[in-house]
mmCIF file of C-alpha atoms in Angstrom:
data_model
loop_
_atom_site.group_PDB
_atom_site.id
_atom_site.type_symbol
_atom_site.label_atom_id
_atom_site.label_comp_id
_atom_site.label_asym_id
_atom_site.label_seq_id
_atom_site.Cartn_x
_atom_site.Cartn_y
_atom_site.Cartn_z
ATOM 1 C CA MET E 1 128.696 35.961 7.567
ATOM 2 C CA VAL E 2 126.030 35.637 5.152
ATOM 3 C CA ASN E 3 125.006 31.903 4.368
ATOM 4 C CA HIS E 4 124.262 31.412 0.916
ATOM 5 C CA LYS E 5 123.002 28.274 1.180
ATOM 6 C CA GLU E 6 119.709 29.846 3.440
ATOM 7 C CA ASP E 7 119.388 32.145 1.263
ATOM 8 C CA GLU E 8 119.263 29.578 -1.503
ATOM 9 C CA ALA E 9 117.016 27.672 0.500
ATOM 10 C CA ILE E 10 114.383 29.835 1.903
ATOM 11 C CA LEU E 11 114.332 28.067 4.832
ATOM 12 C CA THR E 12 111.647 25.542 6.067
ATOM 13 C CA LYS E 13 108.210 24.970 4.144
ATOM 14 C CA HIS E 14 104.965 25.033 6.794
ATOM 15 C CA ILE E 15 102.247 22.931 4.487
ATOM 16 C CA MET E 16 98.662 21.463 6.007
ATOM 17 C CA LYS E 17 97.870 18.257 4.843
ATOM 18 C CA GLN E 18 96.270 18.817 1.184
ATOM 19 C CA SER E 19 92.790 17.238 2.612
ATOM 20 C CA ASN E 20 92.619 20.453 4.924
ATOM 21 C CA VAL E 21 93.474 23.515 2.787
ATOM 22 C CA LYS E 22 90.812 25.646 2.026
ATOM 23 C CA ASN E 23 92.039 28.489 -0.098
ATOM 24 C CA LYS E 24 95.323 26.916 -0.973
ATOM 25 C CA TYR E 25 96.709 30.378 -1.297
ATOM 26 C CA LYS E 26 100.640 30.876 -1.057
ATOM 27 C CA ILE E 27 101.983 33.448 1.272
ATOM 28 C CA LEU E 28 105.044 34.233 1.755
ATOM 29 C CA LEU E 29 106.149 35.466 5.454
ATOM 30 C CA VAL E 30 108.860 37.738 5.968
ATOM 31 C CA GLU E 31 109.944 37.911 9.373
ATOM 32 C CA ASP E 32 113.260 37.796 11.113
ATOM 33 C CA ASN E 33 111.902 36.380 14.963
ATOM 34 C CA ILE E 34 111.916 32.820 15.060
ATOM 35 C CA THR E 35 108.945 33.178 17.957
ATOM 36 C CA ASN E 36 106.543 34.998 16.053
ATOM 37 C CA GLN E 37 107.892 33.162 12.584
ATOM 38 C CA LYS E 38 106.359 29.716 14.144
ATOM 39 C CA LEU E 39 103.283 31.598 15.947
ATOM 40 C CA THR E 40 102.058 33.163 12.336
ATOM 41 C CA ALA E 41 102.792 30.873 10.580
ATOM 42 C CA LYS E 42 100.731 28.515 12.717
ATOM 43 C CA VAL E 43 97.653 30.690 12.059
ATOM 44 C CA LEU E 44 98.049 30.595 8.513
ATOM 45 C CA ASN E 45 97.768 27.083 8.187
ATOM 46 C CA ASN E 46 95.022 26.643 10.961
ATOM 47 C CA CYS E 47 93.491 29.014 8.276
ATOM 48 C CA GLY E 48 93.956 26.976 5.105
ATOM 49 C CA TYR E 49 97.048 29.046 3.792
ATOM 50 C CA ILE E 50 100.282 27.432 2.401
ATOM 51 C CA CYS E 51 103.223 29.714 4.061
ATOM 52 C CA ASP E 52 106.691 29.753 3.243
ATOM 53 C CA ILE E 53 108.787 31.510 5.357
ATOM 54 C CA ALA E 54 111.893 33.952 4.559
ATOM 55 C CA ASN E 55 114.729 35.914 7.588
ATOM 56 C CA ASN E 56 114.624 39.234 5.942
ATOM 57 C CA GLY E 57 114.162 41.150 2.774
ATOM 58 C CA ARG E 58 116.810 39.571 0.540
ATOM 59 C CA GLU E 59 115.278 36.189 1.234
ATOM 60 C CA ALA E 60 112.290 37.456 0.442
ATOM 61 C CA ILE E 61 113.692 38.703 -2.871
ATOM 62 C CA ASN E 62 115.183 35.708 -3.785
ATOM 63 C CA ALA E 63 112.001 33.450 -3.001
ATOM 64 C CA TYR E 64 109.517 36.119 -5.203
ATOM 65 C CA ASN E 65 111.853 34.949 -7.814
ATOM 66 C CA ALA E 66 111.515 31.031 -7.238
ATOM 67 C CA VAL E 67 107.929 31.060 -6.449
ATOM 68 C CA ASN E 68 104.362 32.203 -7.774
ATOM 69 C CA TYR E 69 103.217 33.710 -4.195
ATOM 70 C CA ASP E 70 99.614 35.249 -3.845
ATOM 71 C CA LEU E 71 100.747 37.346 -1.201
ATOM 72 C CA ILE E 72 103.544 38.297 1.075
ATOM 73 C CA LEU E 73 103.611 39.592 4.592
ATOM 74 C CA MET E 74 106.511 41.666 5.246
ATOM 75 C CA ASP E 75 108.061 42.362 8.156
ATOM 76 C CA CYS E 76 109.546 46.015 8.243
ATOM 77 C CA GLN E 77 112.412 46.290 10.889
ATOM 78 C CA MET E 78 114.580 43.486 9.493
ATOM 79 C CA PRO E 79 118.601 42.824 8.933
ATOM 80 C CA VAL E 80 120.166 42.628 6.348
ATOM 81 C CA MET E 81 117.284 44.439 4.223
ATOM 82 C CA ASP E 82 114.209 45.744 5.597
ATOM 83 C CA GLY E 83 110.529 45.550 4.685
ATOM 84 C CA TYR E 84 110.587 48.844 2.904
ATOM 85 C CA GLU E 85 113.572 48.302 0.391
ATOM 86 C CA ALA E 86 112.741 45.054 -0.412
ATOM 87 C CA THR E 87 109.041 45.739 -1.247
ATOM 88 C CA MET E 88 110.686 48.665 -3.213
ATOM 89 C CA ILE E 89 112.369 46.030 -4.952
ATOM 90 C CA ILE E 90 109.998 43.699 -5.892
ATOM 91 C CA ARG E 91 107.591 46.537 -7.152
ATOM 92 C CA GLU E 92 110.313 47.781 -9.546
ATOM 93 C CA MET E 93 111.072 43.614 -10.469
ATOM 94 C CA GLU E 94 107.408 43.838 -11.434
ATOM 95 C CA HIS E 95 107.620 45.880 -14.721
ATOM 96 C CA ASN E 96 104.120 46.780 -14.502
ATOM 97 C CA GLU E 97 102.914 43.004 -15.052
ATOM 98 C CA LYS E 98 101.281 40.992 -12.387
ATOM 99 C CA HIS E 99 101.418 42.811 -8.780
ATOM 100 C CA ILE E 100 101.563 40.859 -5.783
ATOM 101 C CA PRO E 101 99.668 42.269 -2.677
ATOM 102 C CA ILE E 102 101.904 42.717 0.178
ATOM 103 C CA ILE E 103 100.906 43.677 3.560
ATOM 104 C CA ALA E 104 103.055 45.178 6.044
ATOM 105 C CA MET E 105 103.603 44.172 9.855
ATOM 106 C CA THR E 106 105.529 46.600 12.027
ATOM 107 C CA ALA E 107 105.899 46.598 16.307
ATOM 108 C CA ASN E 108 105.720 50.666 15.613
ATOM 109 C CA ALA E 109 102.668 52.436 15.772
ATOM 110 C CA LEU E 110 103.583 56.004 15.207
ATOM 111 C CA GLU E 111 101.750 58.522 12.933
ATOM 112 C CA GLY E 112 103.336 58.257 9.640
ATOM 113 C CA ASP E 113 104.116 54.300 9.661
ATOM 114 C CA GLU E 114 101.071 53.433 7.677
ATOM 115 C CA GLU E 115 102.069 56.034 5.019
ATOM 116 C CA LYS E 116 105.498 55.331 4.682
ATOM 117 C CA CYS E 117 104.296 51.541 4.169
ATOM 118 C CA LEU E 118 101.836 52.400 1.770
ATOM 119 C CA ILE E 119 104.419 54.999 0.005
ATOM 120 C CA SER E 120 107.267 52.268 -0.249
ATOM 121 C CA GLY E 121 104.386 50.038 -2.191
ATOM 122 C CA MET E 122 102.634 47.944 0.596
ATOM 123 C CA ASP E 123 98.973 47.338 -0.073
ATOM 124 C CA GLY E 124 97.967 46.721 3.682
ATOM 125 C CA TYR E 125 99.260 47.750 6.864
ATOM 126 C CA ILE E 126 98.590 45.566 10.350
ATOM 127 C CA THR E 127 100.510 46.268 13.656
ATOM 128 C CA LYS E 128 102.260 43.774 16.460
ATOM 129 C CA PRO E 129 101.570 41.751 18.155
ATOM 130 C CA ILE E 130 99.602 40.448 15.687
ATOM 131 C CA ASN E 131 95.997 39.755 16.144
ATOM 132 C CA GLN E 132 94.801 36.356 14.252
ATOM 133 C CA LYS E 133 91.378 38.147 13.637
ATOM 134 C CA THR E 134 92.871 40.814 12.274
ATOM 135 C CA LEU E 135 95.531 39.529 10.476
ATOM 136 C CA ILE E 136 92.949 37.501 8.274
ATOM 137 C CA SER E 137 90.460 40.070 7.930
ATOM 138 C CA GLU E 138 93.528 42.049 5.771
ATOM 139 C CA ILE E 139 95.022 38.446 4.278
ATOM 140 C CA GLU E 140 90.966 38.451 2.798
ATOM 141 C CA LYS E 141 90.637 42.002 2.143
ATOM 142 C CA VAL E 142 93.999 42.432 0.280
ATOM 143 C CA ILE E 143 93.713 39.066 -1.871
ATOM 144 C CA ASN E 144 90.115 39.905 -2.743
ATOM 145 C CA ASP E 145 90.533 43.388 -3.803
ATOM 146 C CA GLU E 146 93.505 42.084 -5.840
ATOM 147 C CA LEU E 147 91.449 39.622 -7.394
ATOM 148 C CA VAL E 148 88.589 41.604 -8.283
ATOM 149 C CA ILE E 149 91.346 43.999 -10.572
ATOM 150 C CA ASN E 150 92.889 41.621 -11.909
ATOM 151 C CA LYS E 151 89.384 40.057 -13.490
ATOM 152 C CA VAL E 152 88.520 44.058 -15.062
ATOM 153 C CA GLU E 153 89.978 44.616 -18.515
ATOM 154 C CA SER E 154 87.913 46.604 -20.831
ATOM 155 C CA ASN E 155 86.557 50.108 -19.550
ATOM 156 C CA PRO E 156 88.682 51.387 -16.417
ATOM 157 C CA GLN E 157 86.090 52.921 -14.360
ATOM 158 C CA ASP E 158 84.694 49.289 -14.169
ATOM 159 C CA LYS E 159 87.492 48.235 -11.931
ATOM 160 C CA TYR E 160 86.014 50.579 -9.357
ATOM 161 C CA LEU E 161 82.619 49.880 -9.829
ATOM 162 C CA LYS E 162 83.625 46.063 -9.029
ATOM 163 C CA ILE E 163 85.345 47.434 -6.006
ATOM 164 C CA LEU E 164 82.301 48.945 -4.676
ATOM 165 C CA GLN E 165 80.250 46.235 -5.047
ATOM 166 C CA VAL E 166 82.381 44.280 -2.184
ATOM 167 C CA ILE E 167 83.646 47.401 0.114
ATOM 168 C CA VAL E 168 81.277 46.116 3.265
ATOM 169 C CA ASP E 169 82.054 42.615 4.635
ATOM 170 C CA GLY E 170 81.080 40.795 1.325
ATOM 171 C CA HIS E 171 77.761 42.855 0.876
ATOM 172 C CA GLU E 172 77.380 43.301 -2.414
ATOM 173 C CA PHE E 173 75.859 46.657 -3.967
ATOM 174 C CA THR E 174 73.783 46.474 -7.065
ATOM 175 C CA ASN E 175 75.590 47.694 -10.064
ATOM 176 C CA GLU E 176 73.245 51.067 -10.190
ATOM 177 C CA GLU E 177 73.909 51.177 -6.023
ATOM 178 C CA ALA E 178 77.628 51.320 -7.552
ATOM 179 C CA GLU E 179 77.311 53.663 -10.406
ATOM 180 C CA GLU E 180 75.665 56.225 -8.220
ATOM 181 C CA LEU E 181 78.448 55.962 -5.652
ATOM 182 C CA LEU E 182 81.009 56.160 -7.919
ATOM 183 C CA ALA E 183 79.532 59.370 -9.612
ATOM 184 C CA GLU E 184 79.094 61.060 -6.218
ATOM 185 C CA TYR E 185 82.614 60.021 -5.298
ATOM 186 C CA ILE E 186 84.008 61.301 -8.531
ATOM 187 C CA LYS E 187 81.527 64.646 -8.060
ATOM 188 C CA SER E 188 83.643 65.359 -5.065
ATOM 189 C CA LEU E 189 86.381 65.026 -6.637
ATOM 190 C CA LEU E 190 86.328 67.498 -9.145
ATOM 191 C CA ASP E 191 84.955 70.192 -6.473
ATOM 192 C CA MET E 192 87.928 68.909 -4.282
ATOM 193 C CA THR E 193 90.440 69.612 -6.816
ATOM 194 C CA ILE E 194 89.352 72.757 -7.918
ATOM 195 C CA THR E 195 90.116 73.740 -3.932
ATOM 196 C CA ILE E 196 93.276 72.074 -3.951
ATOM 197 C CA THR E 197 94.339 73.550 -7.066
ATOM 198 C CA ASN E 198 93.603 76.987 -6.076
ATOM 199 C CA ALA E 199 94.951 76.760 -2.439
ATOM 200 C CA ILE E 200 98.089 75.419 -4.274
ATOM 201 C CA LYS E 201 98.191 78.706 -6.147
ATOM 202 C CA GLU E 202 97.887 80.682 -2.749
ATOM 203 C CA ASN E 203 100.327 78.441 -0.830
ATOM 204 C CA ASN E 204 97.848 77.673 1.821
ATOM 205 C CA PHE E 205 99.338 74.455 2.925
ATOM 206 C CA LYS E 206 96.976 74.730 5.867
ATOM 207 C CA ALA E 207 94.048 74.272 3.423
ATOM 208 C CA ILE E 208 96.082 71.710 0.756
ATOM 209 C CA ALA E 209 96.326 69.573 4.042
ATOM 210 C CA GLU E 210 92.900 69.324 5.207
ATOM 211 C CA LYS E 211 91.743 68.523 1.569
ATOM 212 C CA ALA E 212 94.456 65.717 1.241
ATOM 213 C CA HIS E 213 93.132 64.531 5.077
ATOM 214 C CA SER E 214 89.740 64.507 3.683
ATOM 215 C CA LEU E 215 90.696 62.950 0.593
ATOM 216 C CA LYS E 216 92.368 60.070 2.088
ATOM 217 C CA GLY E 217 89.795 58.677 4.046
ATOM 218 C CA THR E 218 86.933 58.869 1.904
ATOM 219 C CA SER E 219 89.419 56.943 -0.855
ATOM 220 C CA GLY E 220 90.255 54.746 1.521
ATOM 221 C CA ASN E 221 86.825 53.573 2.902
ATOM 222 C CA LEU E 222 85.847 53.081 -0.573
ATOM 223 C CA ASN E 223 89.113 50.907 -1.112
ATOM 224 C CA ILE E 224 90.324 53.240 -4.002
ATOM 225 C CA ASN E 225 93.802 52.670 -2.741
ATOM 226 C CA GLU E 226 95.634 54.201 -5.792
ATOM 227 C CA LEU E 227 94.070 57.740 -4.789
ATOM 228 C CA ARG E 228 94.410 57.191 -1.229
ATOM 229 C CA GLU E 229 98.252 57.011 -2.082
ATOM 230 C CA SER E 230 98.170 59.985 -3.953
ATOM 231 C CA ALA E 231 96.204 62.233 -1.521
ATOM 232 C CA ILE E 232 98.488 60.614 1.321
ATOM 233 C CA GLU E 233 102.024 62.370 -0.820
ATOM 234 C CA LEU E 234 99.633 65.379 -1.147
ATOM 235 C CA GLU E 235 99.088 65.508 2.612
ATOM 236 C CA ILE E 236 102.724 64.755 3.337
ATOM 237 C CA ALA E 237 103.642 67.395 0.937
ATOM 238 C CA ALA E 238 101.770 70.148 2.722
ATOM 239 C CA LYS E 239 102.962 69.319 5.999
ATOM 240 C CA VAL E 240 106.526 69.933 4.399
ATOM 241 C CA THR E 241 105.436 73.012 2.695
ATOM 242 C CA ASN E 242 106.832 71.391 -0.432
ATOM 243 C CA ILE E 243 104.796 73.256 -3.310
ATOM 244 C CA GLU E 244 106.085 71.436 -5.914
ATOM 245 C CA LEU E 245 105.718 67.977 -4.606
ATOM 246 C CA CYS E 246 102.075 69.327 -3.868
ATOM 247 C CA LYS E 247 101.541 70.006 -7.257
ATOM 248 C CA GLU E 248 102.746 66.914 -8.567
ATOM 249 C CA ALA E 249 100.409 64.850 -6.088
ATOM 250 C CA CYS E 250 97.825 67.241 -7.290
ATOM 251 C CA ASP E 251 98.335 66.430 -10.787
ATOM 252 C CA LYS E 252 98.265 62.617 -10.076
ATOM 253 C CA ILE E 253 94.801 63.121 -8.536
ATOM 254 C CA SER E 254 93.876 65.146 -11.580
ATOM 255 C CA MET E 255 95.373 62.289 -14.248
ATOM 256 C CA PHE E 256 93.027 59.664 -11.892
ATOM 257 C CA ILE E 257 89.707 61.398 -12.798
ATOM 258 C CA LYS E 258 90.891 61.207 -16.351
ATOM 259 C CA SER E 259 91.575 58.158 -16.271
ATOM 260 C CA ILE E 260 87.994 56.432 -15.257
ATOM 261 C CA ASN E 261 86.876 58.087 -18.098
ATOM 262 C CA TYR E 262 83.426 59.632 -16.068
ATOM 263 C CA ASN E 263 82.279 61.743 -18.577
ATOM 264 C CA ASN E 264 82.764 59.324 -21.668
#
């Protein structure tokens, strides 16, 4: 029987003393294992984060509606509602407004698991058992990326220039270096899109998958996650030999190139 009182309460808050809070970021930890809840919450508290806990995806959605969180740590396999479904519902509820970063936590480490998390709408991915250093590093990376993106409101190209300036452990590129790197990246995209388009015309799924895999890696290294997700879709479509899905993913890549107004 579902305990509605627990759903509404969103469970126990784990909050550090205010004087010790470093970042004051509010994180929702979605995890059904009590031991994992306590261990992860302790790590987050010790690192200066404010942490609430939800037992499953349904509670996570209730919490998302009730509190303005900065980030969600989402377990993938849970009773009542799993993390994949909860993430997709949250993305639908955003209505293209404020995007909340969601990091997947999963005990699975099989090929395709990370892609499944990203396709469902998650922004990051870590495996269990949780390593403290890896956890905090991923949180800081995802939050930093989101803050950078949210500050950019003018030229779409500026968003990617800002991201490129902080891609290596906080090392800042000069604006000229970032512009040069972006220009090289866009040129490679144009060349790769032509190659992919020709491979699609020839139904050469092996070539499509190889180029998509390369594009996924390059885009991931540069934190261009929007294009990385499209590359993942293209690679999966090629592996299952679905030419229509390949065309759709290729179209997304072409639209991305146009969206950053590189030639303007």
